[in-house]
Amino acid sequence: MAKIIDGKEIAGQIKAEVKAEVKDLLAHGIMVTLAVIQVGEDPASSVYVRNKKKTCEELGIRSRSYSLPQAASEEELLSLVGELNEDPEVDGILVQLPLPEQINEKAVLEAISPEKDVDGFHPCNVGALSCGEECFVPGTAAGIIELLVRSGIPIDGRECVVVGRSNIVGKPVAQLLLRENGTVTVAHSHTKNLREVTRRADILVAAVGRRRMIDASYIKPGAVVIDVGIHRDEKNKLCGDVDFESAASVASAITPVPGGVGPMTIAMLMRNCVESRRRRL
């Protein structure tokens, strides 16, 4: 049976480190501040926003919440982003996605100052990541690398396959694996003979967005499997892109859903907020 990579435990380690940094900054009279903007009242978005506020409180980070109505215009949202860009007290700006259809998501993300883009979605940060320069990295992708490193799983020289090419997970995690000297293949919906490709992987990252698609037949015996997916099954229980029981019978290590990659995303977001303040000091 595969070793379970405990994302809750590792996220807890990172949050403890962040809390200590925040305490150190506070001792010098410096407050870390995250501004979160939500447009409308999408239930899932509201849950995410509450979780971020709660984590901020736990770590000593000040959170500012801004709620705009569902009918808010793009101009209203861009004006608020502009104000927060200029506010010297604000270290990170996060616009909760998805946005209502009348608002151009790309325009909003590009309006956030790259120095306060703690989600790592601004083209300047995306470009810096591809060039191997210092930048903010999306929390899920950065969290995956932390899971591997803190679990003692070597990346250098290993064959890595990422299934999925999204801007939020697939592409950035591929860049980070390259940075760690992995040999990286990005597979996707047009990849031919997908099983042959994934069975080459020493490290397999499943970010395909299809419930329990990746079973044992996709996995090389002894591989490490990182499951990024989050879905509800027919019994309304949380599950991932990986068929856990099947995959765990052949993998050497695997992340569960829930409790694997998920907790890492918000921990890395908080770390980015502190990093933003330190860079600007």
Tab-separated table of C-alpha atoms in Angstrom:
chain	number	residue	atom	x	y	z
A	1	MET	CA	0.000	0.000	0.000
A	2	ALA	CA	1.248	3.472	-0.910
A	3	LYS	CA	2.503	5.966	1.650
A	4	ILE	CA	-0.106	8.697	2.222
A	5	ILE	CA	1.276	12.214	1.712
A	6	ASP	CA	-0.476	14.244	4.418
A	7	GLY	CA	-1.251	17.694	3.015
A	8	LYS	CA	-2.903	18.834	6.245
A	9	GLU	CA	0.242	18.155	8.233
A	10	ILE	CA	2.586	19.797	5.744
A	11	ALA	CA	0.267	22.804	5.311
A	12	GLY	CA	0.289	23.090	9.107
A	13	GLN	CA	4.097	23.258	9.079
A	14	ILE	CA	4.033	26.062	6.497
A	15	LYS	CA	1.343	28.004	8.363
A	16	ALA	CA	3.375	27.740	11.576
A	17	GLU	CA	6.383	29.199	9.719
A	18	VAL	CA	4.228	31.989	8.288
A	19	LYS	CA	2.766	32.748	11.719
A	20	ALA	CA	6.267	33.078	13.171
A	21	GLU	CA	7.268	35.467	10.354
A	22	VAL	CA	4.127	37.553	10.880
A	23	LYS	CA	4.875	37.715	14.615
A	24	ASP	CA	8.411	38.879	13.860
A	25	LEU	CA	7.131	41.621	11.551
A	26	LEU	CA	4.535	42.706	14.124
A	27	ALA	CA	7.307	43.016	16.709
A	28	HIS	CA	8.777	45.685	14.409
A	29	GLY	CA	5.396	47.414	13.990
A	30	ILE	CA	4.744	45.944	10.535
A	31	MET	CA	1.326	44.465	9.686
A	32	VAL	CA	0.742	42.081	6.747
A	33	THR	CA	-2.550	42.764	4.946
A	34	LEU	CA	-4.511	40.744	2.379
A	35	ALA	CA	-7.408	42.351	0.483
A	36	VAL	CA	-10.048	39.946	-0.841
A	37	ILE	CA	-12.679	41.069	-3.346
A	38	GLN	CA	-15.836	39.070	-4.035
A	39	VAL	CA	-18.384	40.008	-6.688
A	40	GLY	CA	-21.827	38.501	-6.113
A	41	GLU	CA	-22.745	35.794	-3.631
A	42	ASP	CA	-21.742	32.509	-5.270
A	43	PRO	CA	-21.986	29.959	-2.410
A	44	ALA	CA	-18.699	28.195	-3.212
A	45	SER	CA	-16.884	31.539	-3.507
A	46	SER	CA	-18.321	32.643	-0.169
A	47	VAL	CA	-16.941	29.496	1.476
A	48	TYR	CA	-13.490	30.102	-0.021
A	49	VAL	CA	-13.501	33.730	1.112
A	50	ARG	CA	-14.521	32.771	4.667
A	51	ASN	CA	-11.741	30.166	4.798
A	52	LYS	CA	-9.173	32.732	3.700
A	53	LYS	CA	-10.361	35.229	6.315
A	54	LYS	CA	-10.259	32.540	9.003
A	55	THR	CA	-6.711	31.521	8.058
A	56	CYS	CA	-5.603	35.159	8.078
A	57	GLU	CA	-6.947	35.514	11.631
A	58	GLU	CA	-5.144	32.328	12.737
A	59	LEU	CA	-1.808	33.578	11.398
A	60	GLY	CA	-2.067	37.211	12.508
A	61	ILE	CA	-2.545	38.572	8.987
A	62	ARG	CA	-5.030	41.420	8.642
A	63	SER	CA	-7.729	40.705	6.064
A	64	ARG	CA	-9.836	43.289	4.319
A	65	SER	CA	-13.008	42.071	2.610
A	66	TYR	CA	-14.728	43.903	-0.222
A	67	SER	CA	-18.122	42.708	-1.467
A	68	LEU	CA	-19.538	44.037	-4.721
A	69	PRO	CA	-23.059	43.208	-5.962
A	70	GLN	CA	-23.611	40.625	-8.710
A	71	ALA	CA	-24.547	43.445	-11.095
A	72	ALA	CA	-21.353	45.436	-10.439
A	73	SER	CA	-19.673	46.770	-13.565
A	74	GLU	CA	-16.156	46.001	-14.720
A	75	GLU	CA	-15.304	49.680	-14.206
A	76	GLU	CA	-16.339	49.518	-10.544
A	77	LEU	CA	-14.163	46.465	-9.934
A	78	LEU	CA	-11.177	47.925	-11.796
A	79	SER	CA	-11.512	51.157	-9.817
A	80	LEU	CA	-11.379	49.224	-6.526
A	81	VAL	CA	-8.359	47.220	-7.703
A	82	GLY	CA	-6.647	50.467	-8.656
A	83	GLU	CA	-7.234	51.914	-5.175
A	84	LEU	CA	-5.803	48.816	-3.519
A	85	ASN	CA	-2.782	48.880	-5.837
A	86	GLU	CA	-1.988	52.365	-4.522
A	87	ASP	CA	-2.674	51.560	-0.854
A	88	PRO	CA	0.710	51.115	0.873
A	89	GLU	CA	-0.849	49.040	3.651
A	90	VAL	CA	-2.099	46.330	1.276
A	91	ASP	CA	0.382	43.535	0.511
A	92	GLY	CA	-1.796	41.147	-1.459
A	93	ILE	CA	-4.876	41.560	-3.650
A	94	LEU	CA	-7.056	38.576	-4.382
A	95	VAL	CA	-10.120	38.729	-6.646
A	96	GLN	CA	-12.280	35.666	-6.013
A	97	LEU	CA	-13.129	33.789	-9.221
A	98	PRO	CA	-15.364	33.160	-11.096
A	99	LEU	CA	-16.596	36.647	-11.938
A	100	PRO	CA	-20.029	37.547	-13.373
A	101	GLU	CA	-20.279	37.390	-17.160
A	102	GLN	CA	-20.314	41.196	-17.607
A	103	ILE	CA	-16.756	41.399	-16.218
A	104	ASN	CA	-13.674	40.497	-18.254
A	105	GLU	CA	-11.676	38.206	-15.948
A	106	LYS	CA	-8.450	38.676	-17.917
A	107	ALA	CA	-8.668	42.478	-17.710
A	108	VAL	CA	-9.182	42.336	-13.939
A	109	LEU	CA	-6.290	39.946	-13.281
A	110	GLU	CA	-3.996	42.073	-15.432
A	111	ALA	CA	-5.043	45.196	-13.507
A	112	ILE	CA	-3.660	43.841	-10.220
A	113	SER	CA	-0.148	45.097	-9.532
A	114	PRO	CA	2.329	42.218	-10.117
A	115	GLU	CA	3.929	43.104	-6.750
A	116	LYS	CA	0.591	42.423	-5.004
A	117	ASP	CA	-0.533	39.522	-7.208
A	118	VAL	CA	-0.262	36.871	-4.490
A	119	ASP	CA	-2.309	34.437	-6.609
A	120	GLY	CA	0.451	34.498	-9.239
A	121	PHE	CA	-1.917	34.980	-12.202
A	122	HIS	CA	-0.576	38.259	-13.633
A	123	PRO	CA	1.257	37.848	-16.983
A	124	CYS	CA	4.381	39.415	-15.448
A	125	ASN	CA	4.524	36.695	-12.795
A	126	VAL	CA	3.659	33.987	-15.319
A	127	GLY	CA	6.477	35.194	-17.584
A	128	ALA	CA	8.962	35.442	-14.718
A	129	LEU	CA	8.166	31.857	-13.717
A	130	SER	CA	8.902	30.605	-17.228
A	131	CYS	CA	12.229	32.487	-17.179
A	132	GLY	CA	13.179	31.114	-13.765
A	133	GLU	CA	13.079	34.552	-12.131
A	134	GLU	CA	11.730	35.530	-8.711
A	135	CYS	CA	7.942	35.813	-8.814
A	136	PHE	CA	4.692	34.880	-7.142
A	137	VAL	CA	3.583	31.358	-8.066
A	138	PRO	CA	-0.013	30.045	-7.940
A	139	GLY	CA	-0.571	28.432	-4.548
A	140	THR	CA	-1.642	24.994	-5.756
A	141	ALA	CA	1.394	24.562	-8.009
A	142	ALA	CA	3.813	25.828	-5.353
A	143	GLY	CA	2.097	23.596	-2.791
A	144	ILE	CA	2.665	20.489	-4.905
A	145	ILE	CA	6.425	21.110	-4.914
A	146	GLU	CA	6.371	21.626	-1.137
A	147	LEU	CA	4.518	18.324	-0.683
A	148	LEU	CA	7.215	16.503	-2.639
A	149	VAL	CA	10.197	18.250	-1.063
A	150	ARG	CA	8.947	17.986	2.527
A	151	SER	CA	8.054	14.328	1.999
A	152	GLY	CA	11.640	13.602	0.973
A	153	ILE	CA	10.683	12.715	-2.610
A	154	PRO	CA	13.475	13.647	-5.046
A	155	ILE	CA	12.544	15.521	-8.237
A	156	ASP	CA	16.026	15.997	-9.730
A	157	GLY	CA	16.451	13.708	-12.738
A	158	ARG	CA	13.037	12.064	-12.299
A	159	GLU	CA	10.537	11.557	-15.119
A	160	CYS	CA	7.542	13.810	-14.352
A	161	VAL	CA	4.202	13.779	-16.178
A	162	VAL	CA	1.559	16.450	-15.614
A	163	VAL	CA	-1.905	15.573	-16.934
A	164	GLY	CA	-3.594	18.921	-17.539
A	165	ARG	CA	-2.416	22.239	-18.969
A	166	SER	CA	-4.421	24.889	-17.093
A	167	ASN	CA	-2.850	28.254	-16.298
A	168	ILE	CA	-3.648	27.738	-12.606
A	169	VAL	CA	-2.092	24.285	-12.075
A	170	GLY	CA	-0.839	22.346	-15.091
A	171	LYS	CA	1.477	24.895	-16.697
A	172	PRO	CA	2.950	26.399	-13.504
A	173	VAL	CA	3.599	23.031	-11.841
A	174	ALA	CA	5.360	21.866	-15.018
A	175	GLN	CA	7.596	24.958	-14.854
A	176	LEU	CA	8.343	24.344	-11.171
A	177	LEU	CA	9.208	20.694	-11.777
A	178	LEU	CA	11.594	21.840	-14.521
A	179	ARG	CA	13.126	24.314	-12.084
A	180	GLU	CA	13.786	21.369	-9.747
A	181	ASN	CA	15.544	19.543	-12.623
A	182	GLY	CA	12.740	17.103	-13.378
A	183	THR	CA	12.264	15.830	-16.929
A	184	VAL	CA	8.748	17.051	-17.642
A	185	THR	CA	5.995	15.989	-20.040
A	186	VAL	CA	2.672	17.854	-20.129
A	187	ALA	CA	-0.195	15.646	-21.318
A	188	HIS	CA	-3.742	16.786	-22.075
A	189	SER	CA	-6.997	15.893	-23.821
A	190	HIS	CA	-5.293	15.646	-27.236
A	191	THR	CA	-2.427	13.428	-26.051
A	192	LYS	CA	-2.339	10.110	-27.909
A	193	ASN	CA	-1.794	6.884	-25.974
A	194	LEU	CA	-2.129	8.689	-22.641
A	195	ARG	CA	-1.595	5.553	-20.574
A	196	GLU	CA	1.750	4.932	-22.266
A	197	VAL	CA	2.813	8.490	-21.451
A	198	THR	CA	1.702	8.444	-17.803
A	199	ARG	CA	3.239	5.008	-17.170
A	200	ARG	CA	6.679	6.531	-17.822
A	201	ALA	CA	6.261	8.865	-14.864
A	202	ASP	CA	8.210	8.591	-11.632
A	203	ILE	CA	6.043	11.527	-10.473
A	204	LEU	CA	2.514	11.797	-11.879
A	205	VAL	CA	0.471	14.964	-11.297
A	206	ALA	CA	-3.222	14.493	-12.137
A	207	ALA	CA	-4.885	17.847	-12.868
A	208	VAL	CA	-7.239	16.681	-15.609
A	209	GLY	CA	-10.571	17.710	-14.081
A	210	ARG	CA	-12.291	14.325	-14.546
A	211	ARG	CA	-13.525	12.341	-11.577
A	212	ARG	CA	-11.450	9.215	-10.779
A	213	MET	CA	-10.071	9.043	-14.317
A	214	ILE	CA	-6.544	7.972	-13.322
A	215	ASP	CA	-6.545	4.367	-12.084
A	216	ALA	CA	-3.773	1.797	-11.645
A	217	SER	CA	-3.549	1.196	-15.395
A	218	TYR	CA	-2.142	4.744	-15.846
A	219	ILE	CA	0.513	4.389	-13.146
A	220	LYS	CA	4.023	2.957	-13.252
A	221	PRO	CA	4.594	0.667	-10.247
A	222	GLY	CA	6.352	2.635	-7.530
A	223	ALA	CA	5.437	6.059	-8.932
A	224	VAL	CA	4.451	9.035	-6.773
A	225	VAL	CA	0.918	10.253	-7.529
A	226	ILE	CA	-0.272	13.802	-6.793
A	227	ASP	CA	-4.045	14.250	-7.152
A	228	VAL	CA	-5.115	17.851	-7.786
A	229	GLY	CA	-8.773	17.124	-8.604
A	230	ILE	CA	-11.722	17.866	-6.346
A	231	HIS	CA	-15.162	16.456	-7.167
A	232	ARG	CA	-18.270	14.978	-5.579
A	233	ASP	CA	-19.003	11.327	-6.323
A	234	GLU	CA	-22.382	9.639	-6.701
A	235	LYS	CA	-22.649	9.447	-2.880
A	236	ASN	CA	-21.777	13.174	-2.563
A	237	LYS	CA	-18.384	12.317	-1.049
A	238	LEU	CA	-15.273	14.258	-2.038
A	239	CYS	CA	-12.962	12.518	-4.504
A	240	GLY	CA	-10.214	13.472	-6.934
A	241	ASP	CA	-9.020	12.876	-10.486
A	242	VAL	CA	-7.405	9.658	-9.243
A	243	ASP	CA	-9.180	6.418	-8.349
A	244	PHE	CA	-7.498	6.319	-4.944
A	245	GLU	CA	-7.905	2.649	-4.006
A	246	SER	CA	-6.761	1.417	-7.412
A	247	ALA	CA	-3.837	3.870	-7.639
A	248	ALA	CA	-2.669	3.251	-4.068
A	249	SER	CA	-2.218	-0.435	-4.862
A	250	VAL	CA	0.635	0.345	-7.287
A	251	ALA	CA	2.003	3.772	-6.279
A	252	SER	CA	4.778	4.250	-3.721
A	253	ALA	CA	3.205	7.459	-2.391
A	254	ILE	CA	-0.062	9.284	-3.056
A	255	THR	CA	-2.021	12.341	-1.945
A	256	PRO	CA	-5.584	11.753	-0.694
A	257	VAL	CA	-8.689	13.803	-1.495
A	258	PRO	CA	-9.537	15.519	0.754
A	259	GLY	CA	-6.446	16.256	2.830
A	260	GLY	CA	-3.761	16.235	0.138
A	261	VAL	CA	-3.141	19.146	-2.226
A	262	GLY	CA	-6.163	21.181	-1.068
A	263	PRO	CA	-4.828	22.443	2.285
A	264	MET	CA	-1.582	23.532	0.604
A	265	THR	CA	-3.175	26.154	-1.641
A	266	ILE	CA	-4.230	28.548	1.118
A	267	ALA	CA	-1.023	27.961	3.095
A	268	MET	CA	1.052	29.011	0.083
A	269	LEU	CA	-1.211	32.030	-0.499
A	270	MET	CA	-0.484	33.206	3.052
A	271	ARG	CA	3.230	32.682	2.496
A	272	ASN	CA	3.029	34.829	-0.645
A	273	CYS	CA	1.388	37.638	1.374
A	274	VAL	CA	4.258	37.709	3.856
A	275	GLU	CA	6.775	37.521	1.012
A	276	SER	CA	5.092	40.532	-0.638
A	277	ARG	CA	5.513	42.611	2.544
A	278	ARG	CA	9.148	41.551	2.959
A	279	ARG	CA	9.966	42.450	-0.644
A	280	ARG	CA	8.492	45.910	-0.238
A	281	LEU	CA	10.177	46.747	3.062
